[in-house]
PDB file of N, CA and C in Angstrom:
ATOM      1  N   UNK A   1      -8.081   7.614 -27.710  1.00 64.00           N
ATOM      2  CA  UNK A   1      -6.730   8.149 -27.622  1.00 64.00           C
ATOM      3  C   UNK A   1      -5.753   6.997 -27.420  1.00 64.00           C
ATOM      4  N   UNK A   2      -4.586   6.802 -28.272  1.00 78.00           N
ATOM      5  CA  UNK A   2      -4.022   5.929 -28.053  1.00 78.00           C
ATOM      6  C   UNK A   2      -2.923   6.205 -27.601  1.00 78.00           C
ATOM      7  N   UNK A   3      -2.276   5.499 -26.309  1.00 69.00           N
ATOM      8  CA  UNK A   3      -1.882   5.697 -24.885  1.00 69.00           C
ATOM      9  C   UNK A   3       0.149   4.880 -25.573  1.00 69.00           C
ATOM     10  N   UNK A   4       0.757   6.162 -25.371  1.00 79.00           N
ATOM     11  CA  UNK A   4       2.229   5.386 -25.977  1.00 79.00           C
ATOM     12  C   UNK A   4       2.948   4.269 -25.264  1.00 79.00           C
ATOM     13  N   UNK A   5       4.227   3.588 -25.171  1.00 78.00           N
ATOM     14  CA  UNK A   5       4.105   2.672 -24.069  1.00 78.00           C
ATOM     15  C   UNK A   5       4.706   3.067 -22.325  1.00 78.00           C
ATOM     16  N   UNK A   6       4.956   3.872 -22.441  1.00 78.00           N
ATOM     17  CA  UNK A   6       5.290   4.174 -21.206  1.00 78.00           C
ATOM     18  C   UNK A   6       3.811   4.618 -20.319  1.00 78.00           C
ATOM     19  N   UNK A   7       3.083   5.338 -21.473  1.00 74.00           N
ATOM     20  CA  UNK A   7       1.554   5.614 -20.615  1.00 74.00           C
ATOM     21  C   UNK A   7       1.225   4.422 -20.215  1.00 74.00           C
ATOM     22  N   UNK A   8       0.418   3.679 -21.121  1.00 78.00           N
ATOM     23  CA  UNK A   8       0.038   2.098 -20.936  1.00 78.00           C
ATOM     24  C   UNK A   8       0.790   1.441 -20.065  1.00 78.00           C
ATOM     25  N   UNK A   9       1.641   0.918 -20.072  1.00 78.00           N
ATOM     26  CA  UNK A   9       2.625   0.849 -18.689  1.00 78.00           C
ATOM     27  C   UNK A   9       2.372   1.024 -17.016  1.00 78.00           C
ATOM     28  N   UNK A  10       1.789   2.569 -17.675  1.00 75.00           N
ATOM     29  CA  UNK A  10       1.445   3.589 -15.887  1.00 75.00           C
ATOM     30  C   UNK A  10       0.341   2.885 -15.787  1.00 75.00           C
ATOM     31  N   UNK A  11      -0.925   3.230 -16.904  1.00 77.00           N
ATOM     32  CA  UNK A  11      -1.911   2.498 -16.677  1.00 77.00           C
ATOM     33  C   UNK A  11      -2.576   1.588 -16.216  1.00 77.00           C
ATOM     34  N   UNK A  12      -1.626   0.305 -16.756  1.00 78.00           N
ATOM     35  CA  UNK A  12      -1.806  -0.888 -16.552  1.00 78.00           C
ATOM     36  C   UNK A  12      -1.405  -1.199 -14.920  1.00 78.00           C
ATOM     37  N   UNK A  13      -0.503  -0.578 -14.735  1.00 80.00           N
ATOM     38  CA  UNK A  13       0.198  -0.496 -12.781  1.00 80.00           C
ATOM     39  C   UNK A  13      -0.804  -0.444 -12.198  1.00 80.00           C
ATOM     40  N   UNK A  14      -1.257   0.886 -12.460  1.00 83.00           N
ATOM     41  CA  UNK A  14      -2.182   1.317 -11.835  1.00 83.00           C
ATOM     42  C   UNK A  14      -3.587   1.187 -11.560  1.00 83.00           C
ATOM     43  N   UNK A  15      -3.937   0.578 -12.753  1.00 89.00           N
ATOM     44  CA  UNK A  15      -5.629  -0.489 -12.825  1.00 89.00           C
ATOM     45  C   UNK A  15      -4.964  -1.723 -12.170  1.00 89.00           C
ATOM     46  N   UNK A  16      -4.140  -2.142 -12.001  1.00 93.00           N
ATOM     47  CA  UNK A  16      -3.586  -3.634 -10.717  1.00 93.00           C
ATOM     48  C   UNK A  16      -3.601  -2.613  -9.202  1.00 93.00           C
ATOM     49  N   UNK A  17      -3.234  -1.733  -8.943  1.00 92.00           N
ATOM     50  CA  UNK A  17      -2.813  -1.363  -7.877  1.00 92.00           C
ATOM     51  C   UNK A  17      -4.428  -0.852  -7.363  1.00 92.00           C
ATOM     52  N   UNK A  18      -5.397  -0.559  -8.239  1.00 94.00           N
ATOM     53  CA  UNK A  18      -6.922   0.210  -8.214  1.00 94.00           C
ATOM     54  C   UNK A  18      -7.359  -1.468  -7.479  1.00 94.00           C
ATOM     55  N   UNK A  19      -7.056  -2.938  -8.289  1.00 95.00           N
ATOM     56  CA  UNK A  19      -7.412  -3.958  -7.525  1.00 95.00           C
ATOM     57  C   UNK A  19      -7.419  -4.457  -6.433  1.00 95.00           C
ATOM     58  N   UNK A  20      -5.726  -4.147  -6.122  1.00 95.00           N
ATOM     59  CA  UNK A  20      -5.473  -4.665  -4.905  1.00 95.00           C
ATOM     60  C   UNK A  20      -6.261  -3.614  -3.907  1.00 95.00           C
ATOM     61  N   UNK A  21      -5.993  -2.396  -4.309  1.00 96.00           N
ATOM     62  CA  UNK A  21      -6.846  -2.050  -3.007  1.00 96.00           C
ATOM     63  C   UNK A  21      -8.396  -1.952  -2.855  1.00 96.00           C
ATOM     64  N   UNK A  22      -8.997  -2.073  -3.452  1.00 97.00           N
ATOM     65  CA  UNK A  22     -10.378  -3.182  -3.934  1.00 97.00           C
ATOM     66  C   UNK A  22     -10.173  -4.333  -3.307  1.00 97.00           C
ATOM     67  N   UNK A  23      -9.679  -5.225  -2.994  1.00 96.00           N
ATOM     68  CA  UNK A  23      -8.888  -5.866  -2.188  1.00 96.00           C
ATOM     69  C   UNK A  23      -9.418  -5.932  -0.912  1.00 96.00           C
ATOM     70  N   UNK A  24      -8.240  -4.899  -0.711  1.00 95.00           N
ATOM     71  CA  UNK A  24      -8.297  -4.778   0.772  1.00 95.00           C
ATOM     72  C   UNK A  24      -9.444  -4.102   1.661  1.00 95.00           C
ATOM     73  N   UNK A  25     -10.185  -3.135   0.647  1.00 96.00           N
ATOM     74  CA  UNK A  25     -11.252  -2.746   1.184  1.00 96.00           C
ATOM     75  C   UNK A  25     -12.250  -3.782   1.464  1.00 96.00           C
ATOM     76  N   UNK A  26     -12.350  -4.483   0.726  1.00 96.00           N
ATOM     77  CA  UNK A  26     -13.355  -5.516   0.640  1.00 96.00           C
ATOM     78  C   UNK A  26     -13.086  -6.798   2.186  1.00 96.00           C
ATOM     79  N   UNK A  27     -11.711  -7.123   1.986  1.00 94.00           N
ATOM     80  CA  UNK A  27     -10.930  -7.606   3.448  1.00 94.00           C
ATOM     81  C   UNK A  27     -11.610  -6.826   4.542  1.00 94.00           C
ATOM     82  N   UNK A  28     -10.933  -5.683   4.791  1.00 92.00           N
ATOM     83  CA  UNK A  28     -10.873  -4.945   6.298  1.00 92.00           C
ATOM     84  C   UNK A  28     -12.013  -3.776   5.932  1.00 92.00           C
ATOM     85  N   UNK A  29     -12.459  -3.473   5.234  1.00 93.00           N
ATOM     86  CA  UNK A  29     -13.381  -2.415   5.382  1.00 93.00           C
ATOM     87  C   UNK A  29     -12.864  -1.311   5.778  1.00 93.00           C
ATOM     88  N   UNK A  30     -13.427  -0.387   6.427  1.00 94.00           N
ATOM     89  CA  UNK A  30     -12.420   0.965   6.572  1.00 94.00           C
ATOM     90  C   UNK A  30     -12.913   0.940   8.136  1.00 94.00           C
ATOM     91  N   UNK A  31     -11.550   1.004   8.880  1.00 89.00           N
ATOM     92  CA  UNK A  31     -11.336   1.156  10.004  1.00 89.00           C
ATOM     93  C   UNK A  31     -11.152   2.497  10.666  1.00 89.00           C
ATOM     94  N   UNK A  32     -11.096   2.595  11.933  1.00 94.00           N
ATOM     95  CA  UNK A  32     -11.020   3.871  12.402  1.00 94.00           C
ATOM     96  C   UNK A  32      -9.830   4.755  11.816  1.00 94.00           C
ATOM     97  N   UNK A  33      -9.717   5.776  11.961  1.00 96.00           N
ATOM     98  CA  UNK A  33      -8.400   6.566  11.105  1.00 96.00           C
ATOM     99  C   UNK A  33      -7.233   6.563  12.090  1.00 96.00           C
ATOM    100  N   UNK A  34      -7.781   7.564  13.277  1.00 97.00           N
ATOM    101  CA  UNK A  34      -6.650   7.041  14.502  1.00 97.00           C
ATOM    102  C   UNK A  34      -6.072   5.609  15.134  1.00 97.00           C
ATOM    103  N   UNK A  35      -6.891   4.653  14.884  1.00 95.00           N
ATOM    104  CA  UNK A  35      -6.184   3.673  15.165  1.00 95.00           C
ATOM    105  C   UNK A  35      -5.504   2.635  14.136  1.00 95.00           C
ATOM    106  N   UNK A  36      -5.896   3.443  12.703  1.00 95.00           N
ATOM    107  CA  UNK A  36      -5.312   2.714  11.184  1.00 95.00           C
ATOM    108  C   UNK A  36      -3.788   3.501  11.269  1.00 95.00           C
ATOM    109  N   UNK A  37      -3.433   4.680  12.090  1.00 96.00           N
ATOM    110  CA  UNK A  37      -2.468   5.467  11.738  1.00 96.00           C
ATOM    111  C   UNK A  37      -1.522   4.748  12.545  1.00 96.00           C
ATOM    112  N   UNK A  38      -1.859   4.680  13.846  1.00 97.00           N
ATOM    113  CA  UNK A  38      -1.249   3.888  15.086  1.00 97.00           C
ATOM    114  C   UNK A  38      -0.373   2.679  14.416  1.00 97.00           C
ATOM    115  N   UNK A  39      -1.436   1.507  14.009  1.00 95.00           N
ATOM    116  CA  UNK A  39      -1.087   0.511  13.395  1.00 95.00           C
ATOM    117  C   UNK A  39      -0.491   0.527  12.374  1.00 95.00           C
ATOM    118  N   UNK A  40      -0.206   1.422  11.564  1.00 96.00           N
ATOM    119  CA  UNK A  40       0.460   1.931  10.161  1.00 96.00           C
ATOM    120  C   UNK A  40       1.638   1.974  10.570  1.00 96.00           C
ATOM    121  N   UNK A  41       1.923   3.396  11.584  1.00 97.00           N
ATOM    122  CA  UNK A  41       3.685   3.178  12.215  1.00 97.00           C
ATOM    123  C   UNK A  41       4.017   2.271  12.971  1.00 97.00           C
ATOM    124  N   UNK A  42       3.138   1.130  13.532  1.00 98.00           N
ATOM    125  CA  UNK A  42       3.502   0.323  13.954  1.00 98.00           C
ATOM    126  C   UNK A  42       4.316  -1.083  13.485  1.00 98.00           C
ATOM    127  N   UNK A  43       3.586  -0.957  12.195  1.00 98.00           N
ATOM    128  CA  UNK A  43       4.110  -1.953  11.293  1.00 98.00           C
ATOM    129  C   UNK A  43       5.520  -0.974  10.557  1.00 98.00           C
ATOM    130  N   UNK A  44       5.622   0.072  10.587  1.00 98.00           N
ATOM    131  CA  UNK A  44       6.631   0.477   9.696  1.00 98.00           C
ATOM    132  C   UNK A  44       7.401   0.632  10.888  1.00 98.00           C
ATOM    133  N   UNK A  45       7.763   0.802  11.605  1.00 98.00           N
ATOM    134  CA  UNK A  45       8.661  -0.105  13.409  1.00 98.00           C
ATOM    135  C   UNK A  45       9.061  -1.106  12.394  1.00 98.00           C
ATOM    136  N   UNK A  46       8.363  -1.789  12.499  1.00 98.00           N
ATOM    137  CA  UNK A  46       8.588  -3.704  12.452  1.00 98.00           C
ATOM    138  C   UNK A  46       9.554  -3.805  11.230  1.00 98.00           C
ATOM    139  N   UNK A  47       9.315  -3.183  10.151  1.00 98.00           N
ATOM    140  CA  UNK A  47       9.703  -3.231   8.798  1.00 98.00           C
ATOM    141  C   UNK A  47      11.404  -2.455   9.192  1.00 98.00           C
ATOM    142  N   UNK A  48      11.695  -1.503   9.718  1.00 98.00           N
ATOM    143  CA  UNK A  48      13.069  -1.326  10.088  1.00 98.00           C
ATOM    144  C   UNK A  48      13.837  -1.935  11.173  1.00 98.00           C
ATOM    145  N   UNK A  49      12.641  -2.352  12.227  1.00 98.00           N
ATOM    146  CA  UNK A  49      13.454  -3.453  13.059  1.00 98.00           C
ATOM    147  C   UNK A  49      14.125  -4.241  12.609  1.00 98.00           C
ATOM    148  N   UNK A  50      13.089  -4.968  11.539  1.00 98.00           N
ATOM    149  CA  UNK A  50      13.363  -6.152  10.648  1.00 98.00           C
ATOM    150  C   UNK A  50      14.873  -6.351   9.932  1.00 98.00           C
ATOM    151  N   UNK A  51      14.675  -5.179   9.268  1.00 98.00           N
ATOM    152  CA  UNK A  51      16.300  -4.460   7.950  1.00 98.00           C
ATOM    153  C   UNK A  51      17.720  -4.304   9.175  1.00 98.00           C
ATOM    154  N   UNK A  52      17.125  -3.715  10.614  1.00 98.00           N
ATOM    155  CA  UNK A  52      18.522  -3.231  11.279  1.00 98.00           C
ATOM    156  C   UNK A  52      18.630  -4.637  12.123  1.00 98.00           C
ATOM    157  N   UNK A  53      18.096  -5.244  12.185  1.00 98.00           N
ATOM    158  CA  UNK A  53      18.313  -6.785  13.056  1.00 98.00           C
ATOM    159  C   UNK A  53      18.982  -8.133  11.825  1.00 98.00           C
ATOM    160  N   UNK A  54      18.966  -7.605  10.501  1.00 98.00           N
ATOM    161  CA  UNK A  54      19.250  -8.209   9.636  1.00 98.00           C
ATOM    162  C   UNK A  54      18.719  -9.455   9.311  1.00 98.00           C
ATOM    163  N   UNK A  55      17.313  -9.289   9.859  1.00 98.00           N
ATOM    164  CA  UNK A  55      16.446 -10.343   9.535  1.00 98.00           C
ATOM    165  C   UNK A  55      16.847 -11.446   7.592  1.00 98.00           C
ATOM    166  N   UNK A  56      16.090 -12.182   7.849  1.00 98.00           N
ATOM    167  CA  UNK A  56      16.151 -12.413   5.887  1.00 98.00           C
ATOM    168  C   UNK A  56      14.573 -11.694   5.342  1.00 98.00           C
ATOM    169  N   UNK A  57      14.949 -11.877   3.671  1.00 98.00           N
ATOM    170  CA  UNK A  57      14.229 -11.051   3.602  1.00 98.00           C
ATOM    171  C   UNK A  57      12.705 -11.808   3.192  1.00 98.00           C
ATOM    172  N   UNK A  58      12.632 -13.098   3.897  1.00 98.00           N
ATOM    173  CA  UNK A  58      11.493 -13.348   3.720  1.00 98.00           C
ATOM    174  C   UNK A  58      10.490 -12.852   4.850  1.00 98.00           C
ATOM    175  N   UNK A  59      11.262 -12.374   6.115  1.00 98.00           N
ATOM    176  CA  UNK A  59      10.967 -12.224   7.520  1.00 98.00           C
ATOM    177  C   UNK A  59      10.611 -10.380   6.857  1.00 98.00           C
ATOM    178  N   UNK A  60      12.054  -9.590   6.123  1.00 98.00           N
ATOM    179  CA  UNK A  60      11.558  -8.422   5.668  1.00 98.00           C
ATOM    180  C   UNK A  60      10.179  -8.223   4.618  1.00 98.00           C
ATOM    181  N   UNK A  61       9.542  -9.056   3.789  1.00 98.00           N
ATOM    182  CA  UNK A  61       8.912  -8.913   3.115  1.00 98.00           C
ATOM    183  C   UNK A  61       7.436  -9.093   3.550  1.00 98.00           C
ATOM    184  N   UNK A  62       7.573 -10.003   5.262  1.00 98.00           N
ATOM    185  CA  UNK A  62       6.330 -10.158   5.063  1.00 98.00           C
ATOM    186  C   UNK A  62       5.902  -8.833   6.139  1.00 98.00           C
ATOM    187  N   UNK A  63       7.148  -8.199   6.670  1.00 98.00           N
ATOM    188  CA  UNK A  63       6.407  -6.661   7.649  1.00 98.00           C
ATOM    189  C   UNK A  63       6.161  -6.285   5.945  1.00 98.00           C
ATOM    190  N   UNK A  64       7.083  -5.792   5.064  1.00 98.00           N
ATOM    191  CA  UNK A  64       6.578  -5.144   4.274  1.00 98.00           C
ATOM    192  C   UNK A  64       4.739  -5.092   3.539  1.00 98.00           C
ATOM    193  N   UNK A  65       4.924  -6.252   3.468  1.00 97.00           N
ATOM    194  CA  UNK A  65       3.296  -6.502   3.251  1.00 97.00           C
ATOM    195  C   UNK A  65       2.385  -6.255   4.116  1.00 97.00           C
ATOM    196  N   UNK A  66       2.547  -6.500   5.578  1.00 97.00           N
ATOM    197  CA  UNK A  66       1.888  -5.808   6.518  1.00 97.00           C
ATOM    198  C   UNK A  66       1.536  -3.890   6.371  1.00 97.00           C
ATOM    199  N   UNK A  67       2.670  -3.586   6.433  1.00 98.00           N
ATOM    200  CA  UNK A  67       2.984  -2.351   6.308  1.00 98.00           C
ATOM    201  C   UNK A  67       2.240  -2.206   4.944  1.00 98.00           C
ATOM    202  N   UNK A  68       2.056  -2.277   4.071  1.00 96.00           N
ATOM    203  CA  UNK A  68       1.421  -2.386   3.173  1.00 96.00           C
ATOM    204  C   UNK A  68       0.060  -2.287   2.834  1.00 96.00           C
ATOM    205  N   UNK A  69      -0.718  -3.539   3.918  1.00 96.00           N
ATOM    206  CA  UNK A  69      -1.855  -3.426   3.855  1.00 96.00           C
ATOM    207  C   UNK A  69      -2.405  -2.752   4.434  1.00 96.00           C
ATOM    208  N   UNK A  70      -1.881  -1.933   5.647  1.00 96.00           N
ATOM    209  CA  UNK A  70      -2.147  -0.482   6.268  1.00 96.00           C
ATOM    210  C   UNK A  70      -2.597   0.766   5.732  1.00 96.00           C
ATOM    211  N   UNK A  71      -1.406   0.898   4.547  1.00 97.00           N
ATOM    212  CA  UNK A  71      -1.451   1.738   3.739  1.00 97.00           C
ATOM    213  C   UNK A  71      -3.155   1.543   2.783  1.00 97.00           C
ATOM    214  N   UNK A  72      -2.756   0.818   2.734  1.00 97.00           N
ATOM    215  CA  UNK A  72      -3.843   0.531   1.447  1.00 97.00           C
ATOM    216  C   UNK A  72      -5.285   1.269   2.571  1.00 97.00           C
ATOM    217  N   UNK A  73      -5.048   0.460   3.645  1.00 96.00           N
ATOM    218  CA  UNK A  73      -6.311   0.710   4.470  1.00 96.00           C
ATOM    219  C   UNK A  73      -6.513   2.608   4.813  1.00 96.00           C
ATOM    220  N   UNK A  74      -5.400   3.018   4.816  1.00 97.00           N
ATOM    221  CA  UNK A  74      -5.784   4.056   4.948  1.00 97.00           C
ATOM    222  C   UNK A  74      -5.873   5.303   4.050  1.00 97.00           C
ATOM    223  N   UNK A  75      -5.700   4.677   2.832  1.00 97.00           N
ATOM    224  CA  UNK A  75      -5.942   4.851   1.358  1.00 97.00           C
ATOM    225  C   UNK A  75      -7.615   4.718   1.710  1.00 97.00           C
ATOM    226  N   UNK A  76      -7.957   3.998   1.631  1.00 97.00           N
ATOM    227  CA  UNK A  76      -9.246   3.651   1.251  1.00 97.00           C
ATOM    228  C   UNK A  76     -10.709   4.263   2.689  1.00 97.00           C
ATOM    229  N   UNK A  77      -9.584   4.294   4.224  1.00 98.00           N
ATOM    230  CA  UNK A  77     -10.496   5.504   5.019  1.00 98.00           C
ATOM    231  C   UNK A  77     -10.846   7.132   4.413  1.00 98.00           C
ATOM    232  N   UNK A  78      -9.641   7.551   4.010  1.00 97.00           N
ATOM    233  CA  UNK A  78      -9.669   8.616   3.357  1.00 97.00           C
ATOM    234  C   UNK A  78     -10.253   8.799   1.902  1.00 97.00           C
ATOM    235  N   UNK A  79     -10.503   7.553   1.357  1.00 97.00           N
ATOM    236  CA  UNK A  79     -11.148   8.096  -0.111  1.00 97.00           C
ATOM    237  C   UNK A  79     -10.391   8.270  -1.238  1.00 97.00           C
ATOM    238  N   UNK A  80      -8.969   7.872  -1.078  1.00 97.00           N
ATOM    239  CA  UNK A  80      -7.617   8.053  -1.618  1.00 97.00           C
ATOM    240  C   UNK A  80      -7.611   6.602  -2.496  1.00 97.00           C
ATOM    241  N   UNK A  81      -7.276   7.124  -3.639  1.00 96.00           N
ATOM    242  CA  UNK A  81      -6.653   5.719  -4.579  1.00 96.00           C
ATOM    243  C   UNK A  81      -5.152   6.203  -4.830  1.00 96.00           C
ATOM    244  N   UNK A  82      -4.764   5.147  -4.261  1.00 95.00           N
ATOM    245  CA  UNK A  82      -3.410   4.829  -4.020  1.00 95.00           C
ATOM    246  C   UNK A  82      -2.697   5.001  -5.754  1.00 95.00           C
ATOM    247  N   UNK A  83      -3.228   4.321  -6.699  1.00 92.00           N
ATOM    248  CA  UNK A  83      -2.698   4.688  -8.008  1.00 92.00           C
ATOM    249  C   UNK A  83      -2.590   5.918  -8.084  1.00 92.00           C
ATOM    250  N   UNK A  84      -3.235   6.669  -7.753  1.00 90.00           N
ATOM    251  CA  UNK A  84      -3.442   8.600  -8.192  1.00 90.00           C
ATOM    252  C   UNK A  84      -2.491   8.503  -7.307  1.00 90.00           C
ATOM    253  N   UNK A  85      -1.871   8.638  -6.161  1.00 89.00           N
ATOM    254  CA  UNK A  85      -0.797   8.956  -5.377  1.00 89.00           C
ATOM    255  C   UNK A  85       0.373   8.723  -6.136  1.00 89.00           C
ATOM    256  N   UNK A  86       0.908   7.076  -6.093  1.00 87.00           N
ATOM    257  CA  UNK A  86       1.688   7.056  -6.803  1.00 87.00           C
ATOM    258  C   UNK A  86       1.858   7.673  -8.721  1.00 87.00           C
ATOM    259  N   UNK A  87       1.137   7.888  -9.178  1.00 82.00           N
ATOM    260  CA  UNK A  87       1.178   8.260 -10.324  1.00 82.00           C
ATOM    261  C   UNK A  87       1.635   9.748 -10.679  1.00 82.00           C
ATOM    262  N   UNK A  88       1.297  10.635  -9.209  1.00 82.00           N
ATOM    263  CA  UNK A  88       1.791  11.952  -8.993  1.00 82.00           C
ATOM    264  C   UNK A  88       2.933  11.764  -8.702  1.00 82.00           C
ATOM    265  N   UNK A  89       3.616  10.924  -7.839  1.00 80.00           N
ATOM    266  CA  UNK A  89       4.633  10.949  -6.976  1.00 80.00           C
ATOM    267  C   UNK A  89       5.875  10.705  -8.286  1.00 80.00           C
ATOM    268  N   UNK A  90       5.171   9.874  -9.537  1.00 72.00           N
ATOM    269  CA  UNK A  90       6.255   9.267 -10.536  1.00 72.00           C
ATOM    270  C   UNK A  90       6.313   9.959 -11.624  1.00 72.00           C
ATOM    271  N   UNK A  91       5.641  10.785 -11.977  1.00 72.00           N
ATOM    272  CA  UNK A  91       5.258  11.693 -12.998  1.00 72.00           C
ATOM    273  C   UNK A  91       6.570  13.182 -12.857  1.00 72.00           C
TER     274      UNK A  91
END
């Protein structure tokens, strides 16, 4: 089936985004759920501290990435690929 370019597009996002969190599983392994959730809003604290203290945004980018790799982590406790999330969410 050949995929038009906006499919291919999604695709391609989304087989990178299937990596990174391949990634991170491989990094942190899957951690407890209650204390991945804890640490999840903890970092997303940090990430608006960051924006309302008017940090720069190299100081914002790197909570973001924190905050980030949370996600991913708790993507990957639950069994969740993060591409299928976002791909619903954009669709």
């Amino acid at each position: 089936m050949k995929l038009n370019p906006k499919e291919e597009q999604s695709f391609n996002a989304a087989k990178k985004v299937d990596e990174v969190q391949e990634i991170a599983l491989n990094i942190y392994g899957k951690y407890d759920l209650d204390k991945s959730m804890l640490w999840m809003t903890e970092e997303f604290g940090e990430v608006i501290a960051a924006i309302r203290k008017g940090h720069n945004k190299e100081h914002i980018c790197e909570e973001l990435g924190d905050l980030s790799a949370w996600i991913l982590c708790l993507c990957n406790i639950l069994d969740i690929k993060l591409s299928d999330a976002l791909v619903s969410t954009f669709s």
